[in-house]
Amino acid sequence: MTRKLKNRNALLNTLLAAACALFASCASTKNATYFNNVNSDTAVQRIAGNFEPAIQQNDILQITVSSLNPQEAMLYNVPNASNSGATAASGAAPGAGFLVDGAGNIHYPVFGTIHAAGITTTALADTIRNRFVQRQLLVDPVVSVRFLNFRVTLLGEVAKPAVITVTSEKISIMEALGMAGDITVYGKRENVMLIRDKEGSRTVKRLNLNDANILSSPYYYLQPNDIVYVEPTKSKIAQADRSRQILPVVLSSLSLLVIILDRLVIK
């Protein structure tokens, strides 16, 4: 009886291993690595251009002003009261920040309407500082502008799809993928989709992360509200289809074999 039990267990283990092998993938590593054309002799290419993100409609901005007369500067650190609903929807604290409206403007104390969309936070800070200087409202004003709604979304064949809040206001696509647990072996590294809203229009860009040229691409650094989608490979789709077709057959066969083995042991 003991010998029969051992034989049955050994057979069951063999059957389970065979079943697992049906679902195992023999995915090629050809497109599973980044920067395939980089070697130890490849020179570091200087990134050209300024990749500081531009302000867009519906952005929420934190504008901080300081000067040698701090009491007077306090007036300009109070955000618009009308922003509370928009900031709450964007994840920022209610009442915090200045909303960039549909026309691309913010409404700032004393100065009124200031156009912000299409320029960087650094440029907007310079614009506000110059107005303080021209009107002699503050002594040696220092203006800082930051995003309160800088977020990017990672979807598809990544280990941990997520919405990532960027506090440093600078994140590359590789950093974002790292925070999402990296692309799985079933993701198309050579055809990653980047969806970006800019100036009221939505653009889609295909990126090849296997190519070292991505390091100097204008799309290497992400912008607020970017969506990165990693498509599954054909082998992943085919495997899912095979699994749905084979799994019921395998389970039924295993159940039948278990019943037969149990009866043989009893005999």
PDB file of C-alpha atoms in Angstrom:
ATOM      1  CA  MET A   1       0.000   0.000   0.000  1.00  0.00           C
ATOM      2  CA  THR A   2       2.802   2.390   0.881  1.00  0.00           C
ATOM      3  CA  ARG A   3       4.580   1.735  -2.383  1.00  0.00           C
ATOM      4  CA  LYS A   4       1.411   2.416  -4.347  1.00  0.00           C
ATOM      5  CA  LEU A   5       0.936   5.700  -2.503  1.00  0.00           C
ATOM      6  CA  LYS A   6       4.480   6.731  -3.337  1.00  0.00           C
ATOM      7  CA  ASN A   7       3.948   5.836  -6.983  1.00  0.00           C
ATOM      8  CA  ARG A   8       0.713   7.796  -7.048  1.00  0.00           C
ATOM      9  CA  ASN A   9       2.341  10.892  -5.512  1.00  0.00           C
ATOM     10  CA  ALA A  10       5.234  10.676  -7.933  1.00  0.00           C
ATOM     11  CA  LEU A  11       2.854  10.453 -10.876  1.00  0.00           C
ATOM     12  CA  LEU A  12       0.800  13.380  -9.617  1.00  0.00           C
ATOM     13  CA  ASN A  13       3.927  15.520  -9.239  1.00  0.00           C
ATOM     14  CA  THR A  14       4.917  14.654 -12.790  1.00  0.00           C
ATOM     15  CA  LEU A  15       1.490  15.583 -14.112  1.00  0.00           C
ATOM     16  CA  LEU A  16       1.500  18.907 -12.262  1.00  0.00           C
ATOM     17  CA  ALA A  17       4.938  19.741 -13.605  1.00  0.00           C
ATOM     18  CA  ALA A  18       3.762  18.957 -17.111  1.00  0.00           C
ATOM     19  CA  ALA A  19       0.715  21.167 -16.654  1.00  0.00           C
ATOM     20  CA  CYS A  20       2.870  24.067 -15.476  1.00  0.00           C
ATOM     21  CA  ALA A  21       5.111  23.607 -18.494  1.00  0.00           C
ATOM     22  CA  LEU A  22       2.135  24.173 -20.776  1.00  0.00           C
ATOM     23  CA  PHE A  23       1.840  27.718 -19.436  1.00  0.00           C
ATOM     24  CA  ALA A  24       5.527  28.502 -19.235  1.00  0.00           C
ATOM     25  CA  SER A  25       6.783  30.974 -21.811  1.00  0.00           C
ATOM     26  CA  CYS A  26       9.885  30.678 -23.913  1.00  0.00           C
ATOM     27  CA  ALA A  27      10.040  34.452 -24.437  1.00  0.00           C
ATOM     28  CA  SER A  28      12.989  35.692 -26.428  1.00  0.00           C
ATOM     29  CA  THR A  29      15.435  38.021 -24.704  1.00  0.00           C
ATOM     30  CA  LYS A  30      16.131  39.866 -27.951  1.00  0.00           C
ATOM     31  CA  ASN A  31      13.842  42.759 -27.058  1.00  0.00           C
ATOM     32  CA  ALA A  32      13.893  42.313 -23.282  1.00  0.00           C
ATOM     33  CA  THR A  33      16.832  44.625 -22.605  1.00  0.00           C
ATOM     34  CA  TYR A  34      17.232  48.391 -22.719  1.00  0.00           C
ATOM     35  CA  PHE A  35      19.772  50.337 -24.806  1.00  0.00           C
ATOM     36  CA  ASN A  36      20.920  47.386 -26.940  1.00  0.00           C
ATOM     37  CA  ASN A  37      23.317  49.512 -28.980  1.00  0.00           C
ATOM     38  CA  VAL A  38      25.238  50.906 -25.994  1.00  0.00           C
ATOM     39  CA  ASN A  39      28.686  49.546 -25.167  1.00  0.00           C
ATOM     40  CA  SER A  40      31.560  50.576 -22.946  1.00  0.00           C
ATOM     41  CA  ASP A  41      33.028  52.745 -25.717  1.00  0.00           C
ATOM     42  CA  THR A  42      29.820  54.670 -26.406  1.00  0.00           C
ATOM     43  CA  ALA A  43      30.277  58.353 -25.657  1.00  0.00           C
ATOM     44  CA  VAL A  44      27.761  60.052 -23.444  1.00  0.00           C
ATOM     45  CA  GLN A  45      25.611  62.222 -25.686  1.00  0.00           C
ATOM     46  CA  ARG A  46      24.797  65.658 -24.398  1.00  0.00           C
ATOM     47  CA  ILE A  47      21.078  66.267 -24.087  1.00  0.00           C
ATOM     48  CA  ALA A  48      20.145  69.266 -26.199  1.00  0.00           C
ATOM     49  CA  GLY A  49      17.283  71.564 -25.410  1.00  0.00           C
ATOM     50  CA  ASN A  50      15.384  72.497 -22.289  1.00  0.00           C
ATOM     51  CA  PHE A  51      13.086  69.783 -20.986  1.00  0.00           C
ATOM     52  CA  GLU A  52      11.586  71.845 -18.187  1.00  0.00           C
ATOM     53  CA  PRO A  53       7.834  71.170 -18.509  1.00  0.00           C
ATOM     54  CA  ALA A  54       5.593  73.940 -19.770  1.00  0.00           C
ATOM     55  CA  ILE A  55       2.577  75.120 -17.798  1.00  0.00           C
ATOM     56  CA  GLN A  56      -0.760  73.985 -19.224  1.00  0.00           C
ATOM     57  CA  GLN A  57      -4.437  74.697 -18.757  1.00  0.00           C
ATOM     58  CA  ASN A  58      -5.874  73.293 -15.504  1.00  0.00           C
ATOM     59  CA  ASP A  59      -2.457  73.095 -13.845  1.00  0.00           C
ATOM     60  CA  ILE A  60      -2.298  74.040 -10.185  1.00  0.00           C
ATOM     61  CA  LEU A  61       0.663  76.259  -9.276  1.00  0.00           C
ATOM     62  CA  GLN A  62       2.186  77.108  -5.949  1.00  0.00           C
ATOM     63  CA  ILE A  63       3.614  80.630  -6.050  1.00  0.00           C
ATOM     64  CA  THR A  64       5.753  81.682  -3.112  1.00  0.00           C
ATOM     65  CA  VAL A  65       7.034  85.230  -2.657  1.00  0.00           C
ATOM     66  CA  SER A  66       9.607  86.448  -0.156  1.00  0.00           C
ATOM     67  CA  SER A  67      11.438  89.708   0.285  1.00  0.00           C
ATOM     68  CA  LEU A  68      13.213  91.935   2.808  1.00  0.00           C
ATOM     69  CA  ASN A  69       9.768  93.187   3.915  1.00  0.00           C
ATOM     70  CA  PRO A  70       8.071  89.841   4.776  1.00  0.00           C
ATOM     71  CA  GLN A  71       4.885  91.388   6.131  1.00  0.00           C
ATOM     72  CA  GLU A  72       4.076  92.940   2.777  1.00  0.00           C
ATOM     73  CA  ALA A  73       5.063  89.742   0.947  1.00  0.00           C
ATOM     74  CA  MET A  74       2.443  87.756   2.886  1.00  0.00           C
ATOM     75  CA  LEU A  75      -0.323  89.272   0.756  1.00  0.00           C
ATOM     76  CA  TYR A  76       1.038  87.568  -2.347  1.00  0.00           C
ATOM     77  CA  ASN A  77       1.265  84.116  -0.727  1.00  0.00           C
ATOM     78  CA  VAL A  78      -2.524  83.785  -0.405  1.00  0.00           C
ATOM     79  CA  PRO A  79      -3.906  81.649  -3.279  1.00  0.00           C
ATOM     80  CA  ASN A  80      -7.176  82.255  -5.043  1.00  0.00           C
ATOM     81  CA  ALA A  81     -10.142  81.169  -2.927  1.00  0.00           C
ATOM     82  CA  SER A  82     -11.857  79.968  -6.124  1.00  0.00           C
ATOM     83  CA  ASN A  83      -9.240  77.244  -6.558  1.00  0.00           C
ATOM     84  CA  SER A  84     -10.486  74.981  -3.764  1.00  0.00           C
ATOM     85  CA  GLY A  85     -12.618  72.717  -5.955  1.00  0.00           C
ATOM     86  CA  ALA A  86      -9.977  72.318  -8.642  1.00  0.00           C
ATOM     87  CA  THR A  87      -7.163  71.629  -6.228  1.00  0.00           C
ATOM     88  CA  ALA A  88      -9.144  69.009  -4.353  1.00  0.00           C
ATOM     89  CA  ALA A  89      -9.836  67.196  -7.621  1.00  0.00           C
ATOM     90  CA  SER A  90      -6.139  67.326  -8.523  1.00  0.00           C
ATOM     91  CA  GLY A  91      -4.907  65.929  -5.242  1.00  0.00           C
ATOM     92  CA  ALA A  92      -3.560  69.185  -3.826  1.00  0.00           C
ATOM     93  CA  ALA A  93      -4.742  70.628  -0.542  1.00  0.00           C
ATOM     94  CA  PRO A  94      -8.054  72.493  -0.882  1.00  0.00           C
ATOM     95  CA  GLY A  95      -7.493  76.229  -1.333  1.00  0.00           C
ATOM     96  CA  ALA A  96      -3.804  75.784  -2.160  1.00  0.00           C
ATOM     97  CA  GLY A  97      -2.315  77.041  -5.399  1.00  0.00           C
ATOM     98  CA  PHE A  98      -3.340  79.090  -8.396  1.00  0.00           C
ATOM     99  CA  LEU A  99      -5.466  77.501 -11.106  1.00  0.00           C
ATOM    100  CA  VAL A 100      -4.473  78.001 -14.736  1.00  0.00           C
ATOM    101  CA  ASP A 101      -7.843  78.625 -16.383  1.00  0.00           C
ATOM    102  CA  GLY A 102      -9.083  77.627 -19.823  1.00  0.00           C
ATOM    103  CA  ALA A 103      -7.509  80.711 -21.360  1.00  0.00           C
ATOM    104  CA  GLY A 104      -4.139  79.819 -19.856  1.00  0.00           C
ATOM    105  CA  ASN A 105      -4.218  82.600 -17.243  1.00  0.00           C
ATOM    106  CA  ILE A 106      -3.857  82.832 -13.481  1.00  0.00           C
ATOM    107  CA  HIS A 107      -5.440  85.571 -11.386  1.00  0.00           C
ATOM    108  CA  TYR A 108      -2.835  87.018  -9.080  1.00  0.00           C
ATOM    109  CA  PRO A 109      -3.284  89.538  -6.234  1.00  0.00           C
ATOM    110  CA  VAL A 110      -2.787  93.191  -7.291  1.00  0.00           C
ATOM    111  CA  PHE A 111      -1.462  92.252 -10.752  1.00  0.00           C
ATOM    112  CA  GLY A 112      -4.695  90.624 -11.880  1.00  0.00           C
ATOM    113  CA  THR A 113      -4.546  88.358 -14.929  1.00  0.00           C
ATOM    114  CA  ILE A 114      -1.163  86.878 -15.863  1.00  0.00           C
ATOM    115  CA  HIS A 115      -0.762  84.525 -18.799  1.00  0.00           C
ATOM    116  CA  ALA A 116       0.977  81.320 -17.729  1.00  0.00           C
ATOM    117  CA  ALA A 117       0.202  78.525 -20.205  1.00  0.00           C
ATOM    118  CA  GLY A 118       2.980  77.605 -22.619  1.00  0.00           C
ATOM    119  CA  ILE A 119       5.860  78.918 -20.485  1.00  0.00           C
ATOM    120  CA  THR A 120       7.906  77.234 -17.778  1.00  0.00           C
ATOM    121  CA  THR A 121       7.599  77.793 -14.058  1.00  0.00           C
ATOM    122  CA  THR A 122      10.969  79.569 -14.158  1.00  0.00           C
ATOM    123  CA  ALA A 123       9.722  81.986 -16.817  1.00  0.00           C
ATOM    124  CA  LEU A 124       6.531  82.686 -14.873  1.00  0.00           C
ATOM    125  CA  ALA A 125       8.535  83.349 -11.708  1.00  0.00           C
ATOM    126  CA  ASP A 126      10.687  85.845 -13.627  1.00  0.00           C
ATOM    127  CA  THR A 127       7.574  87.559 -15.017  1.00  0.00           C
ATOM    128  CA  ILE A 128       6.043  88.014 -11.560  1.00  0.00           C
ATOM    129  CA  ARG A 129       9.333  89.143 -10.036  1.00  0.00           C
ATOM    130  CA  ASN A 130       9.789  91.768 -12.778  1.00  0.00           C
ATOM    131  CA  ARG A 131       6.340  93.170 -12.050  1.00  0.00           C
ATOM    132  CA  PHE A 132       7.206  93.552  -8.386  1.00  0.00           C
ATOM    133  CA  VAL A 133      10.398  95.384  -9.335  1.00  0.00           C
ATOM    134  CA  GLN A 134       8.730  97.634 -11.921  1.00  0.00           C
ATOM    135  CA  ARG A 135       6.021  98.720  -9.510  1.00  0.00           C
ATOM    136  CA  GLN A 136       8.401  98.850  -6.530  1.00  0.00           C
ATOM    137  CA  LEU A 137       6.037  96.837  -4.354  1.00  0.00           C
ATOM    138  CA  LEU A 138       8.658  94.715  -2.587  1.00  0.00           C
ATOM    139  CA  VAL A 139      12.335  95.041  -1.709  1.00  0.00           C
ATOM    140  CA  ASP A 140      14.496  92.414  -3.473  1.00  0.00           C
ATOM    141  CA  PRO A 141      11.595  90.038  -4.190  1.00  0.00           C
ATOM    142  CA  VAL A 142      12.281  86.325  -4.675  1.00  0.00           C
ATOM    143  CA  VAL A 143       9.584  84.356  -6.499  1.00  0.00           C
ATOM    144  CA  SER A 144       9.289  80.579  -6.677  1.00  0.00           C
ATOM    145  CA  VAL A 145       6.741  78.690  -8.810  1.00  0.00           C
ATOM    146  CA  ARG A 146       6.085  74.957  -8.466  1.00  0.00           C
ATOM    147  CA  PHE A 147       3.552  72.452  -9.786  1.00  0.00           C
ATOM    148  CA  LEU A 148       1.094  71.006  -7.287  1.00  0.00           C
ATOM    149  CA  ASN A 149      -0.396  68.490  -9.739  1.00  0.00           C
ATOM    150  CA  PHE A 150       2.694  66.943 -11.373  1.00  0.00           C
ATOM    151  CA  ARG A 151       1.607  63.339 -11.851  1.00  0.00           C
ATOM    152  CA  VAL A 152       2.320  60.647 -14.460  1.00  0.00           C
ATOM    153  CA  THR A 153       0.460  57.396 -15.083  1.00  0.00           C
ATOM    154  CA  LEU A 154       2.019  54.004 -15.895  1.00  0.00           C
ATOM    155  CA  LEU A 155      -0.262  51.363 -17.437  1.00  0.00           C
ATOM    156  CA  GLY A 156      -0.068  48.061 -19.285  1.00  0.00           C
ATOM    157  CA  GLU A 157       2.718  45.480 -19.001  1.00  0.00           C
ATOM    158  CA  VAL A 158       4.460  46.930 -15.946  1.00  0.00           C
ATOM    159  CA  ALA A 159       4.802  45.113 -12.645  1.00  0.00           C
ATOM    160  CA  LYS A 160       2.842  47.708 -10.662  1.00  0.00           C
ATOM    161  CA  PRO A 161       0.606  50.040 -12.722  1.00  0.00           C
ATOM    162  CA  ALA A 162       0.329  53.291 -10.815  1.00  0.00           C
ATOM    163  CA  VAL A 163      -0.230  57.027 -10.787  1.00  0.00           C
ATOM    164  CA  ILE A 164       3.037  58.588  -9.614  1.00  0.00           C
ATOM    165  CA  THR A 165       3.203  61.972  -7.907  1.00  0.00           C
ATOM    166  CA  VAL A 166       6.419  63.791  -8.833  1.00  0.00           C
ATOM    167  CA  THR A 167       7.602  66.086  -6.053  1.00  0.00           C
ATOM    168  CA  SER A 168      10.903  66.979  -7.706  1.00  0.00           C
ATOM    169  CA  GLU A 169       9.139  68.220 -10.872  1.00  0.00           C
ATOM    170  CA  LYS A 170      11.547  66.209 -12.997  1.00  0.00           C
ATOM    171  CA  ILE A 171      11.235  62.543 -13.870  1.00  0.00           C
ATOM    172  CA  SER A 172      12.493  60.501 -16.792  1.00  0.00           C
ATOM    173  CA  ILE A 173      10.574  57.690 -18.405  1.00  0.00           C
ATOM    174  CA  MET A 174      13.134  55.219 -17.043  1.00  0.00           C
ATOM    175  CA  GLU A 175      12.663  56.501 -13.493  1.00  0.00           C
ATOM    176  CA  ALA A 176       8.888  56.261 -13.846  1.00  0.00           C
ATOM    177  CA  LEU A 177       9.115  52.687 -15.126  1.00  0.00           C
ATOM    178  CA  GLY A 178      11.416  51.828 -12.239  1.00  0.00           C
ATOM    179  CA  MET A 179       8.868  53.180  -9.762  1.00  0.00           C
ATOM    180  CA  ALA A 180       6.230  51.004 -11.459  1.00  0.00           C
ATOM    181  CA  GLY A 181       8.343  47.881 -10.986  1.00  0.00           C
ATOM    182  CA  ASP A 182       9.777  47.899 -14.543  1.00  0.00           C
ATOM    183  CA  ILE A 183       8.339  46.452 -17.738  1.00  0.00           C
ATOM    184  CA  THR A 184       7.497  42.748 -17.539  1.00  0.00           C
ATOM    185  CA  VAL A 185       9.105  40.257 -19.931  1.00  0.00           C
ATOM    186  CA  TYR A 186       5.889  40.411 -21.949  1.00  0.00           C
ATOM    187  CA  GLY A 187       6.028  44.174 -22.572  1.00  0.00           C
ATOM    188  CA  LYS A 188       7.027  45.784 -25.878  1.00  0.00           C
ATOM    189  CA  ARG A 189      10.093  47.808 -24.950  1.00  0.00           C
ATOM    190  CA  GLU A 190      10.576  48.760 -28.583  1.00  0.00           C
ATOM    191  CA  ASN A 191       7.101  50.299 -28.902  1.00  0.00           C
ATOM    192  CA  VAL A 192       6.117  52.095 -25.687  1.00  0.00           C
ATOM    193  CA  MET A 193       3.233  54.536 -26.090  1.00  0.00           C
ATOM    194  CA  LEU A 194       3.490  58.020 -24.568  1.00  0.00           C
ATOM    195  CA  ILE A 195       0.217  59.999 -24.452  1.00  0.00           C
ATOM    196  CA  ARG A 196       0.642  63.717 -23.784  1.00  0.00           C
ATOM    197  CA  ASP A 197      -1.791  66.632 -23.546  1.00  0.00           C
ATOM    198  CA  LYS A 198      -0.299  69.886 -24.791  1.00  0.00           C
ATOM    199  CA  GLU A 199      -1.988  73.203 -25.484  1.00  0.00           C
ATOM    200  CA  GLY A 200      -5.436  71.673 -25.739  1.00  0.00           C
ATOM    201  CA  SER A 201      -4.451  68.794 -28.041  1.00  0.00           C
ATOM    202  CA  ARG A 202      -3.504  65.187 -27.327  1.00  0.00           C
ATOM    203  CA  THR A 203      -0.498  63.599 -28.986  1.00  0.00           C
ATOM    204  CA  VAL A 204       0.706  59.990 -29.068  1.00  0.00           C
ATOM    205  CA  LYS A 205       4.404  59.163 -29.429  1.00  0.00           C
ATOM    206  CA  ARG A 206       5.926  55.708 -29.852  1.00  0.00           C
ATOM    207  CA  LEU A 207       9.247  55.231 -28.043  1.00  0.00           C
ATOM    208  CA  ASN A 208      11.878  52.542 -28.573  1.00  0.00           C
ATOM    209  CA  LEU A 209      13.523  51.897 -25.218  1.00  0.00           C
ATOM    210  CA  ASN A 210      15.856  49.343 -26.807  1.00  0.00           C
ATOM    211  CA  ASP A 211      17.567  52.178 -28.653  1.00  0.00           C
ATOM    212  CA  ALA A 212      20.177  54.261 -26.823  1.00  0.00           C
ATOM    213  CA  ASN A 213      18.937  57.362 -28.677  1.00  0.00           C
ATOM    214  CA  ILE A 214      16.087  57.513 -26.168  1.00  0.00           C
ATOM    215  CA  LEU A 215      18.599  59.021 -23.728  1.00  0.00           C
ATOM    216  CA  SER A 216      18.782  62.203 -25.824  1.00  0.00           C
ATOM    217  CA  SER A 217      15.148  62.231 -26.929  1.00  0.00           C
ATOM    218  CA  PRO A 218      12.913  65.212 -26.054  1.00  0.00           C
ATOM    219  CA  TYR A 219      10.495  62.608 -24.684  1.00  0.00           C
ATOM    220  CA  TYR A 220      13.014  61.130 -22.237  1.00  0.00           C
ATOM    221  CA  TYR A 221      11.742  63.439 -19.494  1.00  0.00           C
ATOM    222  CA  LEU A 222       8.038  63.238 -18.769  1.00  0.00           C
ATOM    223  CA  GLN A 223       5.666  66.158 -18.333  1.00  0.00           C
ATOM    224  CA  PRO A 224       2.696  66.580 -15.990  1.00  0.00           C
ATOM    225  CA  ASN A 225      -0.247  64.280 -16.754  1.00  0.00           C
ATOM    226  CA  ASP A 226       1.714  62.125 -19.211  1.00  0.00           C
ATOM    227  CA  ILE A 227       0.420  58.571 -19.651  1.00  0.00           C
ATOM    228  CA  VAL A 228       2.869  55.775 -20.439  1.00  0.00           C
ATOM    229  CA  TYR A 229       1.299  52.594 -21.793  1.00  0.00           C
ATOM    230  CA  VAL A 230       3.314  49.424 -22.371  1.00  0.00           C
ATOM    231  CA  GLU A 231       1.647  47.085 -24.840  1.00  0.00           C
ATOM    232  CA  PRO A 232       1.789  43.288 -24.371  1.00  0.00           C
ATOM    233  CA  THR A 233       3.686  41.186 -26.887  1.00  0.00           C
ATOM    234  CA  LYS A 234       1.895  38.816 -29.236  1.00  0.00           C
ATOM    235  CA  SER A 235       3.271  35.873 -27.256  1.00  0.00           C
ATOM    236  CA  LYS A 236       1.569  37.180 -24.090  1.00  0.00           C
ATOM    237  CA  ILE A 237      -1.759  37.522 -25.895  1.00  0.00           C
ATOM    238  CA  ALA A 238      -1.377  34.091 -27.486  1.00  0.00           C
ATOM    239  CA  GLN A 239      -0.427  32.568 -24.141  1.00  0.00           C
ATOM    240  CA  ALA A 240      -3.523  34.045 -22.500  1.00  0.00           C
ATOM    241  CA  ASP A 241      -5.698  32.603 -25.272  1.00  0.00           C
ATOM    242  CA  ARG A 242      -4.048  29.174 -24.962  1.00  0.00           C
ATOM    243  CA  SER A 243      -4.463  29.241 -21.205  1.00  0.00           C
ATOM    244  CA  ARG A 244      -8.186  29.880 -21.484  1.00  0.00           C
ATOM    245  CA  GLN A 245      -8.532  27.001 -23.939  1.00  0.00           C
ATOM    246  CA  ILE A 246      -6.217  24.441 -22.310  1.00  0.00           C
ATOM    247  CA  LEU A 247      -6.840  25.029 -18.621  1.00  0.00           C
ATOM    248  CA  PRO A 248     -10.307  23.380 -18.477  1.00  0.00           C
ATOM    249  CA  VAL A 249      -8.989  20.351 -20.385  1.00  0.00           C
ATOM    250  CA  VAL A 250      -5.942  20.006 -18.125  1.00  0.00           C
ATOM    251  CA  LEU A 251      -7.974  20.310 -14.942  1.00  0.00           C
ATOM    252  CA  SER A 252     -10.503  17.776 -16.162  1.00  0.00           C
ATOM    253  CA  SER A 253      -7.739  15.337 -17.117  1.00  0.00           C
ATOM    254  CA  LEU A 254      -6.003  15.730 -13.750  1.00  0.00           C
ATOM    255  CA  SER A 255      -9.258  15.140 -11.908  1.00  0.00           C
ATOM    256  CA  LEU A 256      -9.895  11.967 -13.900  1.00  0.00           C
ATOM    257  CA  LEU A 257      -6.371  10.681 -13.261  1.00  0.00           C
ATOM    258  CA  VAL A 258      -6.666  11.334  -9.532  1.00  0.00           C
ATOM    259  CA  ILE A 259      -9.892   9.330  -9.403  1.00  0.00           C
ATOM    260  CA  ILE A 260      -8.289   6.418 -11.312  1.00  0.00           C
ATOM    261  CA  LEU A 261      -5.213   6.446  -9.084  1.00  0.00           C
ATOM    262  CA  ASP A 262      -7.295   6.502  -5.919  1.00  0.00           C
ATOM    263  CA  ARG A 263      -9.194   3.404  -7.077  1.00  0.00           C
ATOM    264  CA  LEU A 264      -5.967   1.627  -7.985  1.00  0.00           C
ATOM    265  CA  VAL A 265      -4.542   2.304  -4.527  1.00  0.00           C
ATOM    266  CA  ILE A 266      -7.668   0.992  -2.866  1.00  0.00           C
ATOM    267  CA  LYS A 267      -7.371  -2.222  -4.839  1.00  0.00           C
TER     268      LYS A 267
END
